[in-house]
Amino acid sequence: VPGQKIKEKVIALDVSQRLRKLLQDMGYKVVMTRNSDVFIPLPTRAAIANSKSDAILISVHLDAAYTSRAKGISTFYYNSNSRALARTMLS
């Protein structure tokens, strides 16, 4: 985002590392596609995710908006019945 002081990738990694700790504290095994500010090519990330059976993939991103009134979260998930991505938006 032009003019932003902190890059999205820095905040997303911080949120991901905090989420990892929360999930581990709850007893879940967590596999990260990246643990530091190192670029991992998309095919490699997909290979990591696809190598884990019975797993849930969580990809953390921060959305931008042109208005300060924007709030909420977007959640994308794979619907195996339709073989497509679905999206829910909460505010």
PDB file of N, CA and C in Angstrom:
ATOM      1  N   VAL A   1       0.858  -1.175   0.000  1.00  0.00           N
ATOM      2  CA  VAL A   1       0.000   0.000   0.000  1.00  0.00           C
ATOM      3  C   VAL A   1       0.901   1.233   0.000  1.00  0.00           C
ATOM      4  N   PRO A   2       0.781   2.082  -1.004  1.00  0.00           N
ATOM      5  CA  PRO A   2       1.622   3.271  -1.064  1.00  0.00           C
ATOM      6  C   PRO A   2       1.469   4.144   0.179  1.00  0.00           C
ATOM      7  N   GLY A   3       2.585   4.591   0.714  1.00  0.00           N
ATOM      8  CA  GLY A   3       2.565   5.472   1.870  1.00  0.00           C
ATOM      9  C   GLY A   3       2.428   4.782   3.218  1.00  0.00           C
ATOM     10  N   GLN A   4       2.221   3.487   3.203  1.00  0.00           N
ATOM     11  CA  GLN A   4       2.071   2.753   4.459  1.00  0.00           C
ATOM     12  C   GLN A   4       3.437   2.576   5.103  1.00  0.00           C
ATOM     13  N   LYS A   5       3.511   2.760   6.411  1.00  0.00           N
ATOM     14  CA  LYS A   5       4.789   2.695   7.113  1.00  0.00           C
ATOM     15  C   LYS A   5       5.244   1.261   7.381  1.00  0.00           C
ATOM     16  N   ILE A   6       4.302   0.361   7.591  1.00  0.00           N
ATOM     17  CA  ILE A   6       4.633  -1.041   7.860  1.00  0.00           C
ATOM     18  C   ILE A   6       4.085  -1.882   6.715  1.00  0.00           C
ATOM     19  N   LYS A   7       4.913  -2.740   6.168  1.00  0.00           N
ATOM     20  CA  LYS A   7       4.488  -3.568   5.042  1.00  0.00           C
ATOM     21  C   LYS A   7       3.549  -4.677   5.501  1.00  0.00           C
ATOM     22  N   GLU A   8       2.617  -5.024   4.630  1.00  0.00           N
ATOM     23  CA  GLU A   8       1.638  -6.072   4.917  1.00  0.00           C
ATOM     24  C   GLU A   8       2.327  -7.376   5.288  1.00  0.00           C
ATOM     25  N   LYS A   9       3.412  -7.715   4.608  1.00  0.00           N
ATOM     26  CA  LYS A   9       4.092  -8.986   4.861  1.00  0.00           C
ATOM     27  C   LYS A   9       4.646  -9.065   6.279  1.00  0.00           C
ATOM     28  N   VAL A  10       5.050  -7.935   6.854  1.00  0.00           N
ATOM     29  CA  VAL A  10       5.587  -7.906   8.214  1.00  0.00           C
ATOM     30  C   VAL A  10       4.472  -8.186   9.222  1.00  0.00           C
ATOM     31  N   ILE A  11       3.334  -7.530   9.030  1.00  0.00           N
ATOM     32  CA  ILE A  11       2.202  -7.726   9.952  1.00  0.00           C
ATOM     33  C   ILE A  11       1.631  -9.134   9.790  1.00  0.00           C
ATOM     34  N   ALA A  12       1.511  -9.605   8.548  1.00  0.00           N
ATOM     35  CA  ALA A  12       0.966 -10.945   8.305  1.00  0.00           C
ATOM     36  C   ALA A  12       1.843 -12.018   8.950  1.00  0.00           C
ATOM     37  N   LEU A  13       3.157 -11.874   8.862  1.00  0.00           N
ATOM     38  CA  LEU A  13       4.053 -12.842   9.492  1.00  0.00           C
ATOM     39  C   LEU A  13       3.907 -12.800  11.006  1.00  0.00           C
ATOM     40  N   ASP A  14       3.806 -11.607  11.571  1.00  0.00           N
ATOM     41  CA  ASP A  14       3.619 -11.470  13.022  1.00  0.00           C
ATOM     42  C   ASP A  14       2.318 -12.139  13.469  1.00  0.00           C
ATOM     43  N   VAL A  15       1.237 -11.890  12.739  1.00  0.00           N
ATOM     44  CA  VAL A  15      -0.056 -12.503  13.066  1.00  0.00           C
ATOM     45  C   VAL A  15       0.045 -14.021  12.932  1.00  0.00           C
ATOM     46  N   SER A  16       0.712 -14.495  11.897  1.00  0.00           N
ATOM     47  CA  SER A  16       0.865 -15.938  11.676  1.00  0.00           C
ATOM     48  C   SER A  16       1.644 -16.600  12.808  1.00  0.00           C
ATOM     49  N   GLN A  17       2.705 -15.950  13.260  1.00  0.00           N
ATOM     50  CA  GLN A  17       3.499 -16.515  14.348  1.00  0.00           C
ATOM     51  C   GLN A  17       2.712 -16.529  15.664  1.00  0.00           C
ATOM     52  N   ARG A  18       1.905 -15.511  15.891  1.00  0.00           N
ATOM     53  CA  ARG A  18       1.049 -15.494  17.094  1.00  0.00           C
ATOM     54  C   ARG A  18      -0.014 -16.584  17.016  1.00  0.00           C
ATOM     55  N   LEU A  19      -0.598 -16.746  15.826  1.00  0.00           N
ATOM     56  CA  LEU A  19      -1.604 -17.795  15.629  1.00  0.00           C
ATOM     57  C   LEU A  19      -0.983 -19.171  15.814  1.00  0.00           C
ATOM     58  N   ARG A  20       0.237 -19.361  15.305  1.00  0.00           N
ATOM     59  CA  ARG A  20       0.939 -20.638  15.498  1.00  0.00           C
ATOM     60  C   ARG A  20       1.040 -20.978  16.979  1.00  0.00           C
ATOM     61  N   LYS A  21       1.455 -20.009  17.790  1.00  0.00           N
ATOM     62  CA  LYS A  21       1.594 -20.247  19.229  1.00  0.00           C
ATOM     63  C   LYS A  21       0.256 -20.597  19.865  1.00  0.00           C
ATOM     64  N   LEU A  22      -0.789 -19.860  19.507  1.00  0.00           N
ATOM     65  CA  LEU A  22      -2.115 -20.157  20.063  1.00  0.00           C
ATOM     66  C   LEU A  22      -2.556 -21.578  19.709  1.00  0.00           C
ATOM     67  N   LEU A  23      -2.376 -21.957  18.458  1.00  0.00           N
ATOM     68  CA  LEU A  23      -2.780 -23.303  18.026  1.00  0.00           C
ATOM     69  C   LEU A  23      -1.934 -24.380  18.700  1.00  0.00           C
ATOM     70  N   GLN A  24      -0.636 -24.148  18.809  1.00  0.00           N
ATOM     71  CA  GLN A  24       0.232 -25.117  19.489  1.00  0.00           C
ATOM     72  C   GLN A  24      -0.148 -25.245  20.962  1.00  0.00           C
ATOM     73  N   ASP A  25      -0.469 -24.136  21.594  1.00  0.00           N
ATOM     74  CA  ASP A  25      -0.886 -24.172  22.999  1.00  0.00           C
ATOM     75  C   ASP A  25      -2.183 -24.959  23.189  1.00  0.00           C
ATOM     76  N   MET A  26      -2.982 -25.048  22.112  1.00  0.00           N
ATOM     77  CA  MET A  26      -4.232 -25.816  22.152  1.00  0.00           C
ATOM     78  C   MET A  26      -4.000 -27.281  21.777  1.00  0.00           C
ATOM     79  N   GLY A  27      -2.737 -27.628  21.458  1.00  0.00           N
ATOM     80  CA  GLY A  27      -2.407 -29.011  21.161  1.00  0.00           C
ATOM     81  C   GLY A  27      -2.336 -29.375  19.695  1.00  0.00           C
ATOM     82  N   TYR A  28      -2.469 -28.394  18.814  1.00  0.00           N
ATOM     83  CA  TYR A  28      -2.405 -28.674  17.386  1.00  0.00           C
ATOM     84  C   TYR A  28      -0.964 -28.694  16.894  1.00  0.00           C
ATOM     85  N   LYS A  29      -0.700 -29.546  15.908  1.00  0.00           N
ATOM     86  CA  LYS A  29       0.597 -29.536  15.231  1.00  0.00           C
ATOM     87  C   LYS A  29       0.502 -28.485  14.125  1.00  0.00           C
ATOM     88  N   VAL A  30       1.468 -27.594  14.065  1.00  0.00           N
ATOM     89  CA  VAL A  30       1.443 -26.498  13.096  1.00  0.00           C
ATOM     90  C   VAL A  30       2.664 -26.600  12.189  1.00  0.00           C
ATOM     91  N   VAL A  31       2.432 -26.517  10.901  1.00  0.00           N
ATOM     92  CA  VAL A  31       3.500 -26.479   9.909  1.00  0.00           C
ATOM     93  C   VAL A  31       3.390 -25.136   9.195  1.00  0.00           C
ATOM     94  N   MET A  32       4.450 -24.358   9.244  1.00  0.00           N
ATOM     95  CA  MET A  32       4.460 -23.040   8.609  1.00  0.00           C
ATOM     96  C   MET A  32       5.134 -23.155   7.238  1.00  0.00           C
ATOM     97  N   THR A  33       4.602 -22.451   6.251  1.00  0.00           N
ATOM     98  CA  THR A  33       5.276 -22.412   4.958  1.00  0.00           C
ATOM     99  C   THR A  33       6.440 -21.440   5.000  1.00  0.00           C
ATOM    100  N   ARG A  34       6.398 -20.480   5.921  1.00  0.00           N
ATOM    101  CA  ARG A  34       7.549 -19.599   6.138  1.00  0.00           C
ATOM    102  C   ARG A  34       7.553 -19.119   7.575  1.00  0.00           C
ATOM    103  N   ASN A  35       8.742 -19.028   8.161  1.00  0.00           N
ATOM    104  CA  ASN A  35       8.906 -18.590   9.545  1.00  0.00           C
ATOM    105  C   ASN A  35       9.644 -17.263   9.646  1.00  0.00           C
ATOM    106  N   SER A  36      10.096 -16.753   8.516  1.00  0.00           N
ATOM    107  CA  SER A  36      10.829 -15.490   8.509  1.00  0.00           C
ATOM    108  C   SER A  36      10.497 -14.753   7.216  1.00  0.00           C
ATOM    109  N   ASP A  37      11.070 -13.570   7.043  1.00  0.00           N
ATOM    110  CA  ASP A  37      10.803 -12.757   5.867  1.00  0.00           C
ATOM    111  C   ASP A  37      11.624 -13.259   4.682  1.00  0.00           C
ATOM    112  N   VAL A  38      11.309 -14.465   4.247  1.00  0.00           N
ATOM    113  CA  VAL A  38      11.958 -15.084   3.099  1.00  0.00           C
ATOM    114  C   VAL A  38      10.859 -15.479   2.119  1.00  0.00           C
ATOM    115  N   PHE A  39      11.023 -15.108   0.866  1.00  0.00           N
ATOM    116  CA  PHE A  39      10.010 -15.433  -0.138  1.00  0.00           C
ATOM    117  C   PHE A  39      10.021 -16.920  -0.440  1.00  0.00           C
ATOM    118  N   ILE A  40       8.850 -17.525  -0.382  1.00  0.00           N
ATOM    119  CA  ILE A  40       8.675 -18.929  -0.743  1.00  0.00           C
ATOM    120  C   ILE A  40       7.794 -18.947  -1.995  1.00  0.00           C
ATOM    121  N   PRO A  41       8.277 -19.493  -3.108  1.00  0.00           N
ATOM    122  CA  PRO A  41       7.467 -19.520  -4.336  1.00  0.00           C
ATOM    123  C   PRO A  41       6.140 -20.245  -4.119  1.00  0.00           C
ATOM    124  N   LEU A  42       5.117 -19.776  -4.803  1.00  0.00           N
ATOM    125  CA  LEU A  42       3.780 -20.353  -4.644  1.00  0.00           C
ATOM    126  C   LEU A  42       3.753 -21.860  -4.882  1.00  0.00           C
ATOM    127  N   PRO A  43       4.417 -22.402  -5.899  1.00  0.00           N
ATOM    128  CA  PRO A  43       4.406 -23.861  -6.070  1.00  0.00           C
ATOM    129  C   PRO A  43       4.987 -24.600  -4.859  1.00  0.00           C
ATOM    130  N   THR A  44       6.001 -24.016  -4.228  1.00  0.00           N
ATOM    131  CA  THR A  44       6.584 -24.648  -3.040  1.00  0.00           C
ATOM    132  C   THR A  44       5.605 -24.595  -1.877  1.00  0.00           C
ATOM    133  N   ARG A  45       4.929 -23.462  -1.705  1.00  0.00           N
ATOM    134  CA  ARG A  45       3.922 -23.355  -0.636  1.00  0.00           C
ATOM    135  C   ARG A  45       2.798 -24.364  -0.860  1.00  0.00           C
ATOM    136  N   ALA A  46       2.359 -24.482  -2.113  1.00  0.00           N
ATOM    137  CA  ALA A  46       1.294 -25.437  -2.427  1.00  0.00           C
ATOM    138  C   ALA A  46       1.757 -26.869  -2.151  1.00  0.00           C
ATOM    139  N   ALA A  47       3.002 -27.175  -2.488  1.00  0.00           N
ATOM    140  CA  ALA A  47       3.538 -28.520  -2.246  1.00  0.00           C
ATOM    141  C   ALA A  47       3.586 -28.827  -0.758  1.00  0.00           C
ATOM    142  N   ILE A  48       3.974 -27.851   0.055  1.00  0.00           N
ATOM    143  CA  ILE A  48       3.994 -28.040   1.512  1.00  0.00           C
ATOM    144  C   ILE A  48       2.585 -28.324   2.013  1.00  0.00           C
ATOM    145  N   ALA A  49       1.633 -27.507   1.572  1.00  0.00           N
ATOM    146  CA  ALA A  49       0.245 -27.685   2.012  1.00  0.00           C
ATOM    147  C   ALA A  49      -0.320 -29.024   1.547  1.00  0.00           C
ATOM    148  N   ASN A  50      -0.052 -29.383   0.318  1.00  0.00           N
ATOM    149  CA  ASN A  50      -0.601 -30.630  -0.236  1.00  0.00           C
ATOM    150  C   ASN A  50       0.058 -31.878   0.332  1.00  0.00           C
ATOM    151  N   SER A  51       1.216 -31.737   0.943  1.00  0.00           N
ATOM    152  CA  SER A  51       1.903 -32.907   1.499  1.00  0.00           C
ATOM    153  C   SER A  51       1.343 -33.323   2.854  1.00  0.00           C
ATOM    154  N   LYS A  52       0.478 -32.516   3.422  1.00  0.00           N
ATOM    155  CA  LYS A  52      -0.097 -32.802   4.741  1.00  0.00           C
ATOM    156  C   LYS A  52      -1.533 -33.287   4.579  1.00  0.00           C
ATOM    157  N   SER A  53      -1.761 -34.540   4.908  1.00  0.00           N
ATOM    158  CA  SER A  53      -3.125 -35.058   4.800  1.00  0.00           C
ATOM    159  C   SER A  53      -3.927 -34.655   6.040  1.00  0.00           C
ATOM    160  N   ASP A  54      -5.218 -34.568   5.884  1.00  0.00           N
ATOM    161  CA  ASP A  54      -6.114 -34.196   6.987  1.00  0.00           C
ATOM    162  C   ASP A  54      -5.664 -32.902   7.662  1.00  0.00           C
ATOM    163  N   ALA A  55      -5.329 -31.910   6.866  1.00  0.00           N
ATOM    164  CA  ALA A  55      -4.829 -30.647   7.397  1.00  0.00           C
ATOM    165  C   ALA A  55      -5.745 -29.505   6.991  1.00  0.00           C
ATOM    166  N   ILE A  56      -5.633 -28.433   7.711  1.00  0.00           N
ATOM    167  CA  ILE A  56      -6.337 -27.200   7.390  1.00  0.00           C
ATOM    168  C   ILE A  56      -5.279 -26.170   7.015  1.00  0.00           C
ATOM    169  N   LEU A  57      -5.440 -25.537   5.871  1.00  0.00           N
ATOM    170  CA  LEU A  57      -4.514 -24.505   5.435  1.00  0.00           C
ATOM    171  C   LEU A  57      -5.075 -23.143   5.818  1.00  0.00           C
ATOM    172  N   ILE A  58      -4.296 -22.384   6.545  1.00  0.00           N
ATOM    173  CA  ILE A  58      -4.679 -21.022   6.912  1.00  0.00           C
ATOM    174  C   ILE A  58      -3.648 -20.094   6.289  1.00  0.00           C
ATOM    175  N   SER A  59      -4.108 -19.184   5.458  1.00  0.00           N
ATOM    176  CA  SER A  59      -3.230 -18.223   4.793  1.00  0.00           C
ATOM    177  C   SER A  59      -3.622 -16.833   5.290  1.00  0.00           C
ATOM    178  N   VAL A  60      -2.702 -16.154   5.943  1.00  0.00           N
ATOM    179  CA  VAL A  60      -2.995 -14.869   6.578  1.00  0.00           C
ATOM    180  C   VAL A  60      -2.605 -13.724   5.645  1.00  0.00           C
ATOM    181  N   HIS A  61      -3.559 -12.849   5.391  1.00  0.00           N
ATOM    182  CA  HIS A  61      -3.341 -11.648   4.585  1.00  0.00           C
ATOM    183  C   HIS A  61      -4.080 -10.499   5.246  1.00  0.00           C
ATOM    184  N   LEU A  62      -3.697  -9.295   4.927  1.00  0.00           N
ATOM    185  CA  LEU A  62      -4.385  -8.115   5.439  1.00  0.00           C
ATOM    186  C   LEU A  62      -4.938  -7.349   4.245  1.00  0.00           C
ATOM    187  N   ASP A  63      -6.244  -7.149   4.253  1.00  0.00           N
ATOM    188  CA  ASP A  63      -6.884  -6.450   3.145  1.00  0.00           C
ATOM    189  C   ASP A  63      -6.734  -4.938   3.316  1.00  0.00           C
ATOM    190  N   ALA A  64      -6.831  -4.232   2.230  1.00  0.00           N
ATOM    191  CA  ALA A  64      -6.785  -2.775   2.246  1.00  0.00           C
ATOM    192  C   ALA A  64      -8.119  -2.236   1.746  1.00  0.00           C
ATOM    193  N   ALA A  65      -8.425  -1.015   2.152  1.00  0.00           N
ATOM    194  CA  ALA A  65      -9.661  -0.369   1.718  1.00  0.00           C
ATOM    195  C   ALA A  65      -9.399   1.123   1.559  1.00  0.00           C
ATOM    196  N   TYR A  66     -10.198   1.738   0.737  1.00  0.00           N
ATOM    197  CA  TYR A  66     -10.043   3.170   0.508  1.00  0.00           C
ATOM    198  C   TYR A  66     -10.750   4.020   1.555  1.00  0.00           C
ATOM    199  N   THR A  67     -11.523   3.401   2.408  1.00  0.00           N
ATOM    200  CA  THR A  67     -12.265   4.134   3.422  1.00  0.00           C
ATOM    201  C   THR A  67     -11.911   3.630   4.813  1.00  0.00           C
ATOM    202  N   SER A  68     -11.864   4.528   5.769  1.00  0.00           N
ATOM    203  CA  SER A  68     -11.575   4.131   7.150  1.00  0.00           C
ATOM    204  C   SER A  68     -12.792   3.470   7.801  1.00  0.00           C
ATOM    205  N   ARG A  69     -13.944   3.502   7.135  1.00  0.00           N
ATOM    206  CA  ARG A  69     -15.151   2.852   7.671  1.00  0.00           C
ATOM    207  C   ARG A  69     -15.156   1.351   7.431  1.00  0.00           C
ATOM    208  N   ALA A  70     -14.258   0.874   6.592  1.00  0.00           N
ATOM    209  CA  ALA A  70     -14.192  -0.563   6.308  1.00  0.00           C
ATOM    210  C   ALA A  70     -13.759  -1.309   7.563  1.00  0.00           C
ATOM    211  N   LYS A  71     -14.403  -2.443   7.816  1.00  0.00           N
ATOM    212  CA  LYS A  71     -14.040  -3.265   8.965  1.00  0.00           C
ATOM    213  C   LYS A  71     -14.472  -4.695   8.688  1.00  0.00           C
ATOM    214  N   GLY A  72     -13.955  -5.617   9.479  1.00  0.00           N
ATOM    215  CA  GLY A  72     -14.371  -6.997   9.347  1.00  0.00           C
ATOM    216  C   GLY A  72     -13.284  -7.880   8.759  1.00  0.00           C
ATOM    217  N   ILE A  73     -13.675  -9.097   8.409  1.00  0.00           N
ATOM    218  CA  ILE A  73     -12.738 -10.067   7.853  1.00  0.00           C
ATOM    219  C   ILE A  73     -13.338 -10.726   6.622  1.00  0.00           C
ATOM    220  N   SER A  74     -12.491 -11.235   5.781  1.00  0.00           N
ATOM    221  CA  SER A  74     -12.907 -12.057   4.647  1.00  0.00           C
ATOM    222  C   SER A  74     -12.346 -13.443   4.875  1.00  0.00           C
ATOM    223  N   THR A  75     -13.150 -14.444   4.630  1.00  0.00           N
ATOM    224  CA  THR A  75     -12.702 -15.825   4.777  1.00  0.00           C
ATOM    225  C   THR A  75     -12.988 -16.559   3.477  1.00  0.00           C
ATOM    226  N   PHE A  76     -11.958 -17.146   2.900  1.00  0.00           N
ATOM    227  CA  PHE A  76     -12.110 -17.957   1.705  1.00  0.00           C
ATOM    228  C   PHE A  76     -11.912 -19.409   2.107  1.00  0.00           C
ATOM    229  N   TYR A  77     -12.711 -20.287   1.574  1.00  0.00           N
ATOM    230  CA  TYR A  77     -12.560 -21.700   1.879  1.00  0.00           C
ATOM    231  C   TYR A  77     -12.934 -22.527   0.664  1.00  0.00           C
ATOM    232  N   TYR A  78     -12.377 -23.712   0.611  1.00  0.00           N
ATOM    233  CA  TYR A  78     -12.631 -24.619  -0.504  1.00  0.00           C
ATOM    234  C   TYR A  78     -13.859 -25.450  -0.207  1.00  0.00           C
ATOM    235  N   ASN A  79     -14.796 -25.438  -1.101  1.00  0.00           N
ATOM    236  CA  ASN A  79     -16.010 -26.230  -0.976  1.00  0.00           C
ATOM    237  C   ASN A  79     -15.846 -27.459  -1.861  1.00  0.00           C
ATOM    238  N   SER A  80     -15.596 -28.607  -1.246  1.00  0.00           N
ATOM    239  CA  SER A  80     -15.325 -29.820  -2.036  1.00  0.00           C
ATOM    240  C   SER A  80     -16.541 -30.281  -2.828  1.00  0.00           C
ATOM    241  N   ASN A  81     -17.742 -29.903  -2.389  1.00  0.00           N
ATOM    242  CA  ASN A  81     -18.941 -30.298  -3.138  1.00  0.00           C
ATOM    243  C   ASN A  81     -18.999 -29.599  -4.492  1.00  0.00           C
ATOM    244  N   SER A  82     -18.618 -28.327  -4.520  1.00  0.00           N
ATOM    245  CA  SER A  82     -18.671 -27.593  -5.782  1.00  0.00           C
ATOM    246  C   SER A  82     -17.299 -27.475  -6.440  1.00  0.00           C
ATOM    247  N   ARG A  83     -16.264 -27.926  -5.728  1.00  0.00           N
ATOM    248  CA  ARG A  83     -14.888 -27.837  -6.202  1.00  0.00           C
ATOM    249  C   ARG A  83     -14.522 -26.397  -6.567  1.00  0.00           C
ATOM    250  N   ALA A  84     -14.901 -25.479  -5.687  1.00  0.00           N
ATOM    251  CA  ALA A  84     -14.619 -24.070  -5.929  1.00  0.00           C
ATOM    252  C   ALA A  84     -14.344 -23.360  -4.607  1.00  0.00           C
ATOM    253  N   LEU A  85     -13.745 -22.193  -4.718  1.00  0.00           N
ATOM    254  CA  LEU A  85     -13.541 -21.370  -3.529  1.00  0.00           C
ATOM    255  C   LEU A  85     -14.824 -20.623  -3.224  1.00  0.00           C
ATOM    256  N   ALA A  86     -15.141 -20.534  -1.958  1.00  0.00           N
ATOM    257  CA  ALA A  86     -16.281 -19.757  -1.508  1.00  0.00           C
ATOM    258  C   ALA A  86     -15.738 -18.629  -0.626  1.00  0.00           C
ATOM    259  N   ARG A  87     -16.528 -17.579  -0.436  1.00  0.00           N
ATOM    260  CA  ARG A  87     -16.068 -16.442   0.353  1.00  0.00           C
ATOM    261  C   ARG A  87     -17.183 -16.001   1.292  1.00  0.00           C
ATOM    262  N   THR A  88     -16.811 -15.751   2.529  1.00  0.00           N
ATOM    263  CA  THR A  88     -17.733 -15.133   3.479  1.00  0.00           C
ATOM    264  C   THR A  88     -17.098 -13.845   3.958  1.00  0.00           C
ATOM    265  N   MET A  89     -17.921 -12.865   4.234  1.00  0.00           N
ATOM    266  CA  MET A  89     -17.423 -11.583   4.734  1.00  0.00           C
ATOM    267  C   MET A  89     -18.169 -11.245   6.022  1.00  0.00           C
ATOM    268  N   LEU A  90     -17.443 -10.927   7.053  1.00  0.00           N
ATOM    269  CA  LEU A  90     -18.031 -10.551   8.330  1.00  0.00           C
ATOM    270  C   LEU A  90     -17.619  -9.135   8.659  1.00  0.00           C
ATOM    271  N   SER A  91     -18.515  -8.385   9.264  1.00  0.00           N
ATOM    272  CA  SER A  91     -18.143  -7.044   9.721  1.00  0.00           C
ATOM    273  C   SER A  91     -18.778  -6.756  11.051  1.00  0.00           C
TER     274      SER A  91
END
